[in-house]
Amino acid sequence: MTGPAFLQLCFVLSFGMLAVAVILIIARVVIGPTLPDRILALDLLVNGGVGFIIVFGIRTGFSIYVDIAIALGLVGFLSTVALARFVHRRGDVSMARAEGDAERSTL
């Protein structure tokens, strides 16, 4: 297998694996039983998008895509931290309900 053919195969495999990963991540966002699970899945979805941008940037040869991916990764990280702080301050409602139900059942 020649160099360009192997590189083309690597791009196809990379895009295919990233597509499967993003589909599974979207399933976790929809299914995820708690809000923290969904927040982490959304962070992982941003990272999947960064992966797509990086592979596309390598494929096209434009280095500007690396800068875009870095900016998107930073925004994704900051939004995850903000949402985590929100959940921490608010408290996980599903856990509080489960603890309250357990206390009522013992009385």
PDB file of N, CA and C in Angstrom:
ATOM      1  N   MET A   1       0.862  -1.178   0.000  1.00  0.00           N
ATOM      2  CA  MET A   1       0.000   0.000   0.000  1.00  0.00           C
ATOM      3  C   MET A   1       0.902   1.233   0.000  1.00  0.00           C
ATOM      4  N   THR A   2       0.604   2.162  -0.858  1.00  0.00           N
ATOM      5  CA  THR A   2       1.420   3.366  -0.973  1.00  0.00           C
ATOM      6  C   THR A   2       1.063   4.364   0.119  1.00  0.00           C
ATOM      7  N   GLY A   3       1.902   5.373   0.289  1.00  0.00           N
ATOM      8  CA  GLY A   3       1.699   6.380   1.326  1.00  0.00           C
ATOM      9  C   GLY A   3       0.388   7.122   1.216  1.00  0.00           C
ATOM     10  N   PRO A   4       0.055   7.714   0.072  1.00  0.00           N
ATOM     11  CA  PRO A   4      -1.215   8.450  -0.033  1.00  0.00           C
ATOM     12  C   PRO A   4      -2.445   7.564   0.150  1.00  0.00           C
ATOM     13  N   ALA A   5      -2.393   6.331  -0.327  1.00  0.00           N
ATOM     14  CA  ALA A   5      -3.535   5.431  -0.157  1.00  0.00           C
ATOM     15  C   ALA A   5      -3.720   5.073   1.309  1.00  0.00           C
ATOM     16  N   PHE A   6      -2.605   4.855   2.011  1.00  0.00           N
ATOM     17  CA  PHE A   6      -2.681   4.545   3.437  1.00  0.00           C
ATOM     18  C   PHE A   6      -3.218   5.737   4.221  1.00  0.00           C
ATOM     19  N   LEU A   7      -2.772   6.943   3.865  1.00  0.00           N
ATOM     20  CA  LEU A   7      -3.256   8.145   4.535  1.00  0.00           C
ATOM     21  C   LEU A   7      -4.755   8.337   4.298  1.00  0.00           C
ATOM     22  N   GLN A   8      -5.202   8.074   3.091  1.00  0.00           N
ATOM     23  CA  GLN A   8      -6.635   8.169   2.784  1.00  0.00           C
ATOM     24  C   GLN A   8      -7.428   7.167   3.613  1.00  0.00           C
ATOM     25  N   LEU A   9      -6.919   5.958   3.757  1.00  0.00           N
ATOM     26  CA  LEU A   9      -7.566   4.935   4.575  1.00  0.00           C
ATOM     27  C   LEU A   9      -7.636   5.382   6.034  1.00  0.00           C
ATOM     28  N   CYS A  10      -6.566   6.007   6.510  1.00  0.00           N
ATOM     29  CA  CYS A  10      -6.561   6.506   7.894  1.00  0.00           C
ATOM     30  C   CYS A  10      -7.613   7.588   8.106  1.00  0.00           C
ATOM     31  N   PHE A  11      -7.780   8.474   7.118  1.00  0.00           N
ATOM     32  CA  PHE A  11      -8.804   9.515   7.240  1.00  0.00           C
ATOM     33  C   PHE A  11     -10.203   8.911   7.258  1.00  0.00           C
ATOM     34  N   VAL A  12     -10.446   7.953   6.403  1.00  0.00           N
ATOM     35  CA  VAL A  12     -11.763   7.307   6.357  1.00  0.00           C
ATOM     36  C   VAL A  12     -12.048   6.592   7.681  1.00  0.00           C
ATOM     37  N   LEU A  13     -11.066   5.866   8.186  1.00  0.00           N
ATOM     38  CA  LEU A  13     -11.243   5.167   9.466  1.00  0.00           C
ATOM     39  C   LEU A  13     -11.442   6.154  10.614  1.00  0.00           C
ATOM     40  N   SER A  14     -10.696   7.245  10.598  1.00  0.00           N
ATOM     41  CA  SER A  14     -10.826   8.248  11.666  1.00  0.00           C
ATOM     42  C   SER A  14     -12.216   8.875  11.672  1.00  0.00           C
ATOM     43  N   PHE A  15     -12.687   9.280  10.497  1.00  0.00           N
ATOM     44  CA  PHE A  15     -14.025   9.864  10.423  1.00  0.00           C
ATOM     45  C   PHE A  15     -15.097   8.838  10.808  1.00  0.00           C
ATOM     46  N   GLY A  16     -14.911   7.591  10.405  1.00  0.00           N
ATOM     47  CA  GLY A  16     -15.875   6.548  10.757  1.00  0.00           C
ATOM     48  C   GLY A  16     -15.928   6.294  12.254  1.00  0.00           C
ATOM     49  N   MET A  17     -14.762   6.188  12.893  1.00  0.00           N
ATOM     50  CA  MET A  17     -14.730   5.951  14.339  1.00  0.00           C
ATOM     51  C   MET A  17     -15.278   7.141  15.110  1.00  0.00           C
ATOM     52  N   LEU A  18     -14.974   8.347  14.654  1.00  0.00           N
ATOM     53  CA  LEU A  18     -15.519   9.527  15.312  1.00  0.00           C
ATOM     54  C   LEU A  18     -17.041   9.597  15.154  1.00  0.00           C
ATOM     55  N   ALA A  19     -17.547   9.207  13.994  1.00  0.00           N
ATOM     56  CA  ALA A  19     -19.000   9.212  13.778  1.00  0.00           C
ATOM     57  C   ALA A  19     -19.693   8.221  14.707  1.00  0.00           C
ATOM     58  N   VAL A  20     -19.127   7.031  14.840  1.00  0.00           N
ATOM     59  CA  VAL A  20     -19.708   6.033  15.754  1.00  0.00           C
ATOM     60  C   VAL A  20     -19.657   6.544  17.191  1.00  0.00           C
ATOM     61  N   ALA A  21     -18.534   7.159  17.578  1.00  0.00           N
ATOM     62  CA  ALA A  21     -18.403   7.691  18.930  1.00  0.00           C
ATOM     63  C   ALA A  21     -19.427   8.780  19.194  1.00  0.00           C
ATOM     64  N   VAL A  22     -19.636   9.674  18.248  1.00  0.00           N
ATOM     65  CA  VAL A  22     -20.598  10.761  18.436  1.00  0.00           C
ATOM     66  C   VAL A  22     -22.019  10.205  18.552  1.00  0.00           C
ATOM     67  N   ILE A  23     -22.339   9.188  17.782  1.00  0.00           N
ATOM     68  CA  ILE A  23     -23.673   8.571  17.888  1.00  0.00           C
ATOM     69  C   ILE A  23     -23.868   7.968  19.281  1.00  0.00           C
ATOM     70  N   LEU A  24     -22.863   7.282  19.787  1.00  0.00           N
ATOM     71  CA  LEU A  24     -22.955   6.703  21.129  1.00  0.00           C
ATOM     72  C   LEU A  24     -23.034   7.783  22.207  1.00  0.00           C
ATOM     73  N   ILE A  25     -22.324   8.869  22.002  1.00  0.00           N
ATOM     74  CA  ILE A  25     -22.360   9.970  22.967  1.00  0.00           C
ATOM     75  C   ILE A  25     -23.742  10.625  22.979  1.00  0.00           C
ATOM     76  N   ILE A  26     -24.335  10.796  21.816  1.00  0.00           N
ATOM     77  CA  ILE A  26     -25.685  11.368  21.751  1.00  0.00           C
ATOM     78  C   ILE A  26     -26.684  10.449  22.460  1.00  0.00           C
ATOM     79  N   ALA A  27     -26.491   9.161  22.321  1.00  0.00           N
ATOM     80  CA  ALA A  27     -27.351   8.216  23.044  1.00  0.00           C
ATOM     81  C   ALA A  27     -27.192   8.401  24.549  1.00  0.00           C
ATOM     82  N   ARG A  28     -25.967   8.635  25.022  1.00  0.00           N
ATOM     83  CA  ARG A  28     -25.743   8.846  26.452  1.00  0.00           C
ATOM     84  C   ARG A  28     -26.378  10.161  26.910  1.00  0.00           C
ATOM     85  N   VAL A  29     -26.369  11.177  26.062  1.00  0.00           N
ATOM     86  CA  VAL A  29     -27.009  12.442  26.427  1.00  0.00           C
ATOM     87  C   VAL A  29     -28.506  12.226  26.597  1.00  0.00           C
ATOM     88  N   VAL A  30     -29.096  11.459  25.705  1.00  0.00           N
ATOM     89  CA  VAL A  30     -30.543  11.231  25.768  1.00  0.00           C
ATOM     90  C   VAL A  30     -30.891  10.288  26.921  1.00  0.00           C
ATOM     91  N   ILE A  31     -30.133   9.209  27.086  1.00  0.00           N
ATOM     92  CA  ILE A  31     -30.450   8.185  28.081  1.00  0.00           C
ATOM     93  C   ILE A  31     -29.998   8.584  29.479  1.00  0.00           C
ATOM     94  N   GLY A  32     -28.796   9.167  29.574  1.00  0.00           N
ATOM     95  CA  GLY A  32     -28.141   9.451  30.852  1.00  0.00           C
ATOM     96  C   GLY A  32     -29.092   9.717  31.986  1.00  0.00           C
ATOM     97  N   PRO A  33     -29.120   8.874  33.002  1.00  0.00           N
ATOM     98  CA  PRO A  33     -30.170   8.987  34.020  1.00  0.00           C
ATOM     99  C   PRO A  33     -30.097  10.262  34.867  1.00  0.00           C
ATOM    100  N   THR A  34     -28.920  10.822  35.066  1.00  0.00           N
ATOM    101  CA  THR A  34     -28.821  12.003  35.916  1.00  0.00           C
ATOM    102  C   THR A  34     -28.264  13.181  35.126  1.00  0.00           C
ATOM    103  N   LEU A  35     -28.426  14.354  35.687  1.00  0.00           N
ATOM    104  CA  LEU A  35     -27.917  15.567  35.053  1.00  0.00           C
ATOM    105  C   LEU A  35     -26.391  15.566  34.938  1.00  0.00           C
ATOM    106  N   PRO A  36     -25.633  15.131  35.958  1.00  0.00           N
ATOM    107  CA  PRO A  36     -24.177  15.069  35.784  1.00  0.00           C
ATOM    108  C   PRO A  36     -23.743  14.137  34.652  1.00  0.00           C
ATOM    109  N   ASP A  37     -24.456  13.039  34.443  1.00  0.00           N
ATOM    110  CA  ASP A  37     -24.145  12.153  33.320  1.00  0.00           C
ATOM    111  C   ASP A  37     -24.325  12.879  31.995  1.00  0.00           C
ATOM    112  N   ARG A  38     -25.379  13.642  31.905  1.00  0.00           N
ATOM    113  CA  ARG A  38     -25.635  14.386  30.666  1.00  0.00           C
ATOM    114  C   ARG A  38     -24.599  15.495  30.448  1.00  0.00           C
ATOM    115  N   ILE A  39     -24.181  16.142  31.519  1.00  0.00           N
ATOM    116  CA  ILE A  39     -23.176  17.192  31.392  1.00  0.00           C
ATOM    117  C   ILE A  39     -21.861  16.607  30.898  1.00  0.00           C
ATOM    118  N   LEU A  40     -21.444  15.484  31.460  1.00  0.00           N
ATOM    119  CA  LEU A  40     -20.205  14.858  31.010  1.00  0.00           C
ATOM    120  C   LEU A  40     -20.320  14.370  29.571  1.00  0.00           C
ATOM    121  N   ALA A  41     -21.495  13.889  29.189  1.00  0.00           N
ATOM    122  CA  ALA A  41     -21.685  13.450  27.806  1.00  0.00           C
ATOM    123  C   ALA A  41     -21.615  14.643  26.848  1.00  0.00           C
ATOM    124  N   LEU A  42     -22.152  15.773  27.250  1.00  0.00           N
ATOM    125  CA  LEU A  42     -22.051  16.966  26.407  1.00  0.00           C
ATOM    126  C   LEU A  42     -20.601  17.428  26.271  1.00  0.00           C
ATOM    127  N   ASP A  43     -19.827  17.314  27.353  1.00  0.00           N
ATOM    128  CA  ASP A  43     -18.409  17.650  27.274  1.00  0.00           C
ATOM    129  C   ASP A  43     -17.693  16.703  26.318  1.00  0.00           C
ATOM    130  N   LEU A  44     -18.030  15.454  26.383  1.00  0.00           N
ATOM    131  CA  LEU A  44     -17.432  14.476  25.474  1.00  0.00           C
ATOM    132  C   LEU A  44     -17.868  14.730  24.036  1.00  0.00           C
ATOM    133  N   LEU A  45     -19.090  15.208  23.846  1.00  0.00           N
ATOM    134  CA  LEU A  45     -19.565  15.549  22.509  1.00  0.00           C
ATOM    135  C   LEU A  45     -18.757  16.711  21.921  1.00  0.00           C
ATOM    136  N   VAL A  46     -18.425  17.686  22.754  1.00  0.00           N
ATOM    137  CA  VAL A  46     -17.569  18.786  22.298  1.00  0.00           C
ATOM    138  C   VAL A  46     -16.203  18.238  21.895  1.00  0.00           C
ATOM    139  N   ASN A  47     -15.678  17.310  22.689  1.00  0.00           N
ATOM    140  CA  ASN A  47     -14.384  16.714  22.352  1.00  0.00           C
ATOM    141  C   ASN A  47     -14.451  15.918  21.052  1.00  0.00           C
ATOM    142  N   GLY A  48     -15.581  15.280  20.788  1.00  0.00           N
ATOM    143  CA  GLY A  48     -15.763  14.603  19.499  1.00  0.00           C
ATOM    144  C   GLY A  48     -15.751  15.592  18.350  1.00  0.00           C
ATOM    145  N   GLY A  49     -16.377  16.743  18.575  1.00  0.00           N
ATOM    146  CA  GLY A  49     -16.346  17.800  17.560  1.00  0.00           C
ATOM    147  C   GLY A  49     -14.939  18.317  17.328  1.00  0.00           C
ATOM    148  N   VAL A  50     -14.169  18.438  18.396  1.00  0.00           N
ATOM    149  CA  VAL A  50     -12.770  18.847  18.267  1.00  0.00           C
ATOM    150  C   VAL A  50     -12.005  17.810  17.444  1.00  0.00           C
ATOM    151  N   GLY A  51     -12.285  16.541  17.696  1.00  0.00           N
ATOM    152  CA  GLY A  51     -11.638  15.489  16.921  1.00  0.00           C
ATOM    153  C   GLY A  51     -11.960  15.591  15.439  1.00  0.00           C
ATOM    154  N   PHE A  52     -13.231  15.832  15.111  1.00  0.00           N
ATOM    155  CA  PHE A  52     -13.616  16.004  13.709  1.00  0.00           C
ATOM    156  C   PHE A  52     -12.874  17.183  13.080  1.00  0.00           C
ATOM    157  N   ILE A  53     -12.798  18.289  13.805  1.00  0.00           N
ATOM    158  CA  ILE A  53     -12.138  19.476  13.262  1.00  0.00           C
ATOM    159  C   ILE A  53     -10.655  19.212  13.038  1.00  0.00           C
ATOM    160  N   ILE A  54     -10.007  18.530  13.970  1.00  0.00           N
ATOM    161  CA  ILE A  54      -8.582  18.241  13.838  1.00  0.00           C
ATOM    162  C   ILE A  54      -8.320  17.332  12.640  1.00  0.00           C
ATOM    163  N   VAL A  55      -9.105  16.269  12.514  1.00  0.00           N
ATOM    164  CA  VAL A  55      -8.906  15.349  11.389  1.00  0.00           C
ATOM    165  C   VAL A  55      -9.174  16.064  10.065  1.00  0.00           C
ATOM    166  N   PHE A  56     -10.216  16.890  10.045  1.00  0.00           N
ATOM    167  CA  PHE A  56     -10.510  17.645   8.827  1.00  0.00           C
ATOM    168  C   PHE A  56      -9.384  18.625   8.506  1.00  0.00           C
ATOM    169  N   GLY A  57      -8.828  19.251   9.543  1.00  0.00           N
ATOM    170  CA  GLY A  57      -7.719  20.170   9.335  1.00  0.00           C
ATOM    171  C   GLY A  57      -6.486  19.473   8.794  1.00  0.00           C
ATOM    172  N   ILE A  58      -6.205  18.286   9.296  1.00  0.00           N
ATOM    173  CA  ILE A  58      -5.075  17.514   8.773  1.00  0.00           C
ATOM    174  C   ILE A  58      -5.340  17.119   7.325  1.00  0.00           C
ATOM    175  N   ARG A  59      -6.583  16.742   7.047  1.00  0.00           N
ATOM    176  CA  ARG A  59      -6.948  16.308   5.695  1.00  0.00           C
ATOM    177  C   ARG A  59      -6.801  17.441   4.678  1.00  0.00           C
ATOM    178  N   THR A  60      -7.249  18.640   5.062  1.00  0.00           N
ATOM    179  CA  THR A  60      -7.178  19.760   4.129  1.00  0.00           C
ATOM    180  C   THR A  60      -5.825  20.451   4.124  1.00  0.00           C
ATOM    181  N   GLY A  61      -5.078  20.323   5.206  1.00  0.00           N
ATOM    182  CA  GLY A  61      -3.768  20.948   5.281  1.00  0.00           C
ATOM    183  C   GLY A  61      -3.778  22.380   5.785  1.00  0.00           C
ATOM    184  N   PHE A  62      -4.933  22.880   6.228  1.00  0.00           N
ATOM    185  CA  PHE A  62      -5.020  24.241   6.752  1.00  0.00           C
ATOM    186  C   PHE A  62      -4.825  24.211   8.268  1.00  0.00           C
ATOM    187  N   SER A  63      -3.860  24.965   8.740  1.00  0.00           N
ATOM    188  CA  SER A  63      -3.566  24.955  10.176  1.00  0.00           C
ATOM    189  C   SER A  63      -4.555  25.794  10.988  1.00  0.00           C
ATOM    190  N   ILE A  64      -5.389  26.584  10.344  1.00  0.00           N
ATOM    191  CA  ILE A  64      -6.364  27.399  11.064  1.00  0.00           C
ATOM    192  C   ILE A  64      -7.363  26.513  11.821  1.00  0.00           C
ATOM    193  N   TYR A  65      -7.598  25.306  11.332  1.00  0.00           N
ATOM    194  CA  TYR A  65      -8.527  24.401  12.001  1.00  0.00           C
ATOM    195  C   TYR A  65      -8.014  23.975  13.369  1.00  0.00           C
ATOM    196  N   VAL A  66      -6.713  23.932  13.537  1.00  0.00           N
ATOM    197  CA  VAL A  66      -6.150  23.601  14.854  1.00  0.00           C
ATOM    198  C   VAL A  66      -6.499  24.704  15.844  1.00  0.00           C
ATOM    199  N   ASP A  67      -6.404  25.951  15.421  1.00  0.00           N
ATOM    200  CA  ASP A  67      -6.774  27.068  16.296  1.00  0.00           C
ATOM    201  C   ASP A  67      -8.259  27.030  16.648  1.00  0.00           C
ATOM    202  N   ILE A  68      -9.076  26.701  15.679  1.00  0.00           N
ATOM    203  CA  ILE A  68     -10.520  26.596  15.927  1.00  0.00           C
ATOM    204  C   ILE A  68     -10.795  25.471  16.926  1.00  0.00           C
ATOM    205  N   ALA A  69     -10.114  24.345  16.776  1.00  0.00           N
ATOM    206  CA  ALA A  69     -10.314  23.216  17.683  1.00  0.00           C
ATOM    207  C   ALA A  69      -9.869  23.571  19.100  1.00  0.00           C
ATOM    208  N   ILE A  70      -8.767  24.302  19.234  1.00  0.00           N
ATOM    209  CA  ILE A  70      -8.308  24.715  20.564  1.00  0.00           C
ATOM    210  C   ILE A  70      -9.331  25.644  21.210  1.00  0.00           C
ATOM    211  N   ALA A  71      -9.863  26.583  20.453  1.00  0.00           N
ATOM    212  CA  ALA A  71     -10.866  27.507  20.991  1.00  0.00           C
ATOM    213  C   ALA A  71     -12.136  26.754  21.394  1.00  0.00           C
ATOM    214  N   LEU A  72     -12.573  25.815  20.562  1.00  0.00           N
ATOM    215  CA  LEU A  72     -13.764  25.036  20.898  1.00  0.00           C
ATOM    216  C   LEU A  72     -13.530  24.177  22.140  1.00  0.00           C
ATOM    217  N   GLY A  73     -12.347  23.599  22.254  1.00  0.00           N
ATOM    218  CA  GLY A  73     -12.034  22.810  23.447  1.00  0.00           C
ATOM    219  C   GLY A  73     -12.043  23.654  24.704  1.00  0.00           C
ATOM    220  N   LEU A  74     -11.537  24.878  24.619  1.00  0.00           N
ATOM    221  CA  LEU A  74     -11.539  25.776  25.768  1.00  0.00           C
ATOM    222  C   LEU A  74     -12.956  26.168  26.160  1.00  0.00           C
ATOM    223  N   VAL A  75     -13.764  26.517  25.186  1.00  0.00           N
ATOM    224  CA  VAL A  75     -15.155  26.878  25.474  1.00  0.00           C
ATOM    225  C   VAL A  75     -15.912  25.685  26.061  1.00  0.00           C
ATOM    226  N   GLY A  76     -15.677  24.496  25.515  1.00  0.00           N
ATOM    227  CA  GLY A  76     -16.323  23.294  26.046  1.00  0.00           C
ATOM    228  C   GLY A  76     -15.921  23.021  27.481  1.00  0.00           C
ATOM    229  N   PHE A  77     -14.634  23.187  27.800  1.00  0.00           N
ATOM    230  CA  PHE A  77     -14.169  22.972  29.162  1.00  0.00           C
ATOM    231  C   PHE A  77     -14.790  23.977  30.124  1.00  0.00           C
ATOM    232  N   LEU A  78     -14.812  25.244  29.729  1.00  0.00           N
ATOM    233  CA  LEU A  78     -15.384  26.271  30.600  1.00  0.00           C
ATOM    234  C   LEU A  78     -16.878  26.070  30.820  1.00  0.00           C
ATOM    235  N   SER A  79     -17.587  25.633  29.778  1.00  0.00           N
ATOM    236  CA  SER A  79     -19.017  25.383  29.957  1.00  0.00           C
ATOM    237  C   SER A  79     -19.253  24.182  30.866  1.00  0.00           C
ATOM    238  N   THR A  80     -18.402  23.181  30.789  1.00  0.00           N
ATOM    239  CA  THR A  80     -18.535  22.023  31.681  1.00  0.00           C
ATOM    240  C   THR A  80     -18.298  22.433  33.130  1.00  0.00           C
ATOM    241  N   VAL A  81     -17.300  23.262  33.360  1.00  0.00           N
ATOM    242  CA  VAL A  81     -17.035  23.742  34.720  1.00  0.00           C
ATOM    243  C   VAL A  81     -18.211  24.564  35.233  1.00  0.00           C
ATOM    244  N   ALA A  82     -18.768  25.422  34.384  1.00  0.00           N
ATOM    245  CA  ALA A  82     -19.910  26.240  34.804  1.00  0.00           C
ATOM    246  C   ALA A  82     -21.122  25.375  35.127  1.00  0.00           C
ATOM    247  N   LEU A  83     -21.394  24.393  34.298  1.00  0.00           N
ATOM    248  CA  LEU A  83     -22.536  23.502  34.568  1.00  0.00           C
ATOM    249  C   LEU A  83     -22.300  22.656  35.815  1.00  0.00           C
ATOM    250  N   ALA A  84     -21.060  22.235  36.036  1.00  0.00           N
ATOM    251  CA  ALA A  84     -20.754  21.461  37.240  1.00  0.00           C
ATOM    252  C   ALA A  84     -20.963  22.310  38.493  1.00  0.00           C
ATOM    253  N   ARG A  85     -20.578  23.571  38.433  1.00  0.00           N
ATOM    254  CA  ARG A  85     -20.815  24.467  39.574  1.00  0.00           C
ATOM    255  C   ARG A  85     -22.315  24.666  39.809  1.00  0.00           C
ATOM    256  N   PHE A  86     -23.072  24.766  38.718  1.00  0.00           N
ATOM    257  CA  PHE A  86     -24.523  24.910  38.838  1.00  0.00           C
ATOM    258  C   PHE A  86     -25.131  23.688  39.520  1.00  0.00           C
ATOM    259  N   VAL A  87     -24.725  22.511  39.096  1.00  0.00           N
ATOM    260  CA  VAL A  87     -25.264  21.283  39.694  1.00  0.00           C
ATOM    261  C   VAL A  87     -24.842  21.174  41.147  1.00  0.00           C
ATOM    262  N   HIS A  88     -23.616  21.563  41.451  1.00  0.00           N
ATOM    263  CA  HIS A  88     -23.131  21.484  42.828  1.00  0.00           C
ATOM    264  C   HIS A  88     -23.915  22.424  43.739  1.00  0.00           C
ATOM    265  N   ARG A  89     -24.186  23.634  43.276  1.00  0.00           N
ATOM    266  CA  ARG A  89     -24.939  24.586  44.099  1.00  0.00           C
ATOM    267  C   ARG A  89     -26.404  24.194  44.234  1.00  0.00           C
ATOM    268  N   ARG A  90     -26.961  23.692  43.168  1.00  0.00           N
ATOM    269  CA  ARG A  90     -28.373  23.321  43.161  1.00  0.00           C
ATOM    270  C   ARG A  90     -28.601  22.023  43.905  1.00  0.00           C
ATOM    271  N   GLY A  91     -27.638  21.115  43.815  1.00  0.00           N
ATOM    272  CA  GLY A  91     -27.800  19.789  44.385  1.00  0.00           C
ATOM    273  C   GLY A  91     -28.516  18.904  43.393  1.00  0.00           C
ATOM    274  N   ASP A  92     -28.204  17.633  43.419  1.00  0.00           N
ATOM    275  CA  ASP A  92     -28.831  16.690  42.495  1.00  0.00           C
ATOM    276  C   ASP A  92     -30.201  16.319  43.034  1.00  0.00           C
ATOM    277  N   VAL A  93     -31.240  16.750  42.333  1.00  0.00           N
ATOM    278  CA  VAL A  93     -32.615  16.558  42.795  1.00  0.00           C
ATOM    279  C   VAL A  93     -32.961  15.077  42.903  1.00  0.00           C
ATOM    280  N   SER A  94     -32.508  14.282  41.966  1.00  0.00           N
ATOM    281  CA  SER A  94     -32.851  12.860  41.997  1.00  0.00           C
ATOM    282  C   SER A  94     -32.236  12.175  43.207  1.00  0.00           C
ATOM    283  N   MET A  95     -31.020  12.577  43.611  1.00  0.00           N
ATOM    284  CA  MET A  95     -30.396  11.988  44.789  1.00  0.00           C
ATOM    285  C   MET A  95     -31.115  12.436  46.054  1.00  0.00           C
ATOM    286  N   ALA A  96     -31.525  13.691  46.117  1.00  0.00           N
ATOM    287  CA  ALA A  96     -32.224  14.199  47.288  1.00  0.00           C
ATOM    288  C   ALA A  96     -33.571  13.496  47.446  1.00  0.00           C
ATOM    289  N   ARG A  97     -34.266  13.260  46.338  1.00  0.00           N
ATOM    290  CA  ARG A  97     -35.539  12.542  46.405  1.00  0.00           C
ATOM    291  C   ARG A  97     -35.337  11.117  46.891  1.00  0.00           C
ATOM    292  N   ALA A  98     -34.292  10.461  46.400  1.00  0.00           N
ATOM    293  CA  ALA A  98     -34.031   9.072  46.802  1.00  0.00           C
ATOM    294  C   ALA A  98     -33.699   9.004  48.285  1.00  0.00           C
ATOM    295  N   GLU A  99     -32.918   9.955  48.797  1.00  0.00           N
ATOM    296  CA  GLU A  99     -32.589   9.967  50.216  1.00  0.00           C
ATOM    297  C   GLU A  99     -33.830  10.261  51.052  1.00  0.00           C
ATOM    298  N   GLY A 100     -34.668  11.183  50.582  1.00  0.00           N
ATOM    299  CA  GLY A 100     -35.903  11.509  51.300  1.00  0.00           C
ATOM    300  C   GLY A 100     -36.851  10.329  51.334  1.00  0.00           C
ATOM    301  N   ASP A 101     -36.960   9.592  50.250  1.00  0.00           N
ATOM    302  CA  ASP A 101     -37.816   8.403  50.216  1.00  0.00           C
ATOM    303  C   ASP A 101     -37.285   7.333  51.149  1.00  0.00           C
ATOM    304  N   ALA A 102     -35.962   7.196  51.230  1.00  0.00           N
ATOM    305  CA  ALA A 102     -35.372   6.183  52.113  1.00  0.00           C
ATOM    306  C   ALA A 102     -35.621   6.546  53.567  1.00  0.00           C
ATOM    307  N   GLU A 103     -35.546   7.828  53.895  1.00  0.00           N
ATOM    308  CA  GLU A 103     -35.805   8.258  55.274  1.00  0.00           C
ATOM    309  C   GLU A 103     -37.266   8.046  55.655  1.00  0.00           C
ATOM    310  N   ARG A 104     -38.188   8.321  54.742  1.00  0.00           N
ATOM    311  CA  ARG A 104     -39.600   8.134  55.021  1.00  0.00           C
ATOM    312  C   ARG A 104     -39.955   6.674  55.196  1.00  0.00           C
ATOM    313  N   SER A 105     -39.277   5.797  54.456  1.00  0.00           N
ATOM    314  CA  SER A 105     -39.609   4.376  54.550  1.00  0.00           C
ATOM    315  C   SER A 105     -39.127   3.766  55.854  1.00  0.00           C
ATOM    316  N   THR A 106     -38.102   4.365  56.494  1.00  0.00           N
ATOM    317  CA  THR A 106     -37.608   3.828  57.755  1.00  0.00           C
ATOM    318  C   THR A 106     -38.421   4.330  58.946  1.00  0.00           C
ATOM    319  N   LEU A 107     -39.207   5.399  58.748  1.00  0.00           N
ATOM    320  CA  LEU A 107     -39.988   5.945  59.870  1.00  0.00           C
ATOM    321  C   LEU A 107     -41.222   5.179  60.125  1.00  0.00           C
TER     322      LEU A 107
END
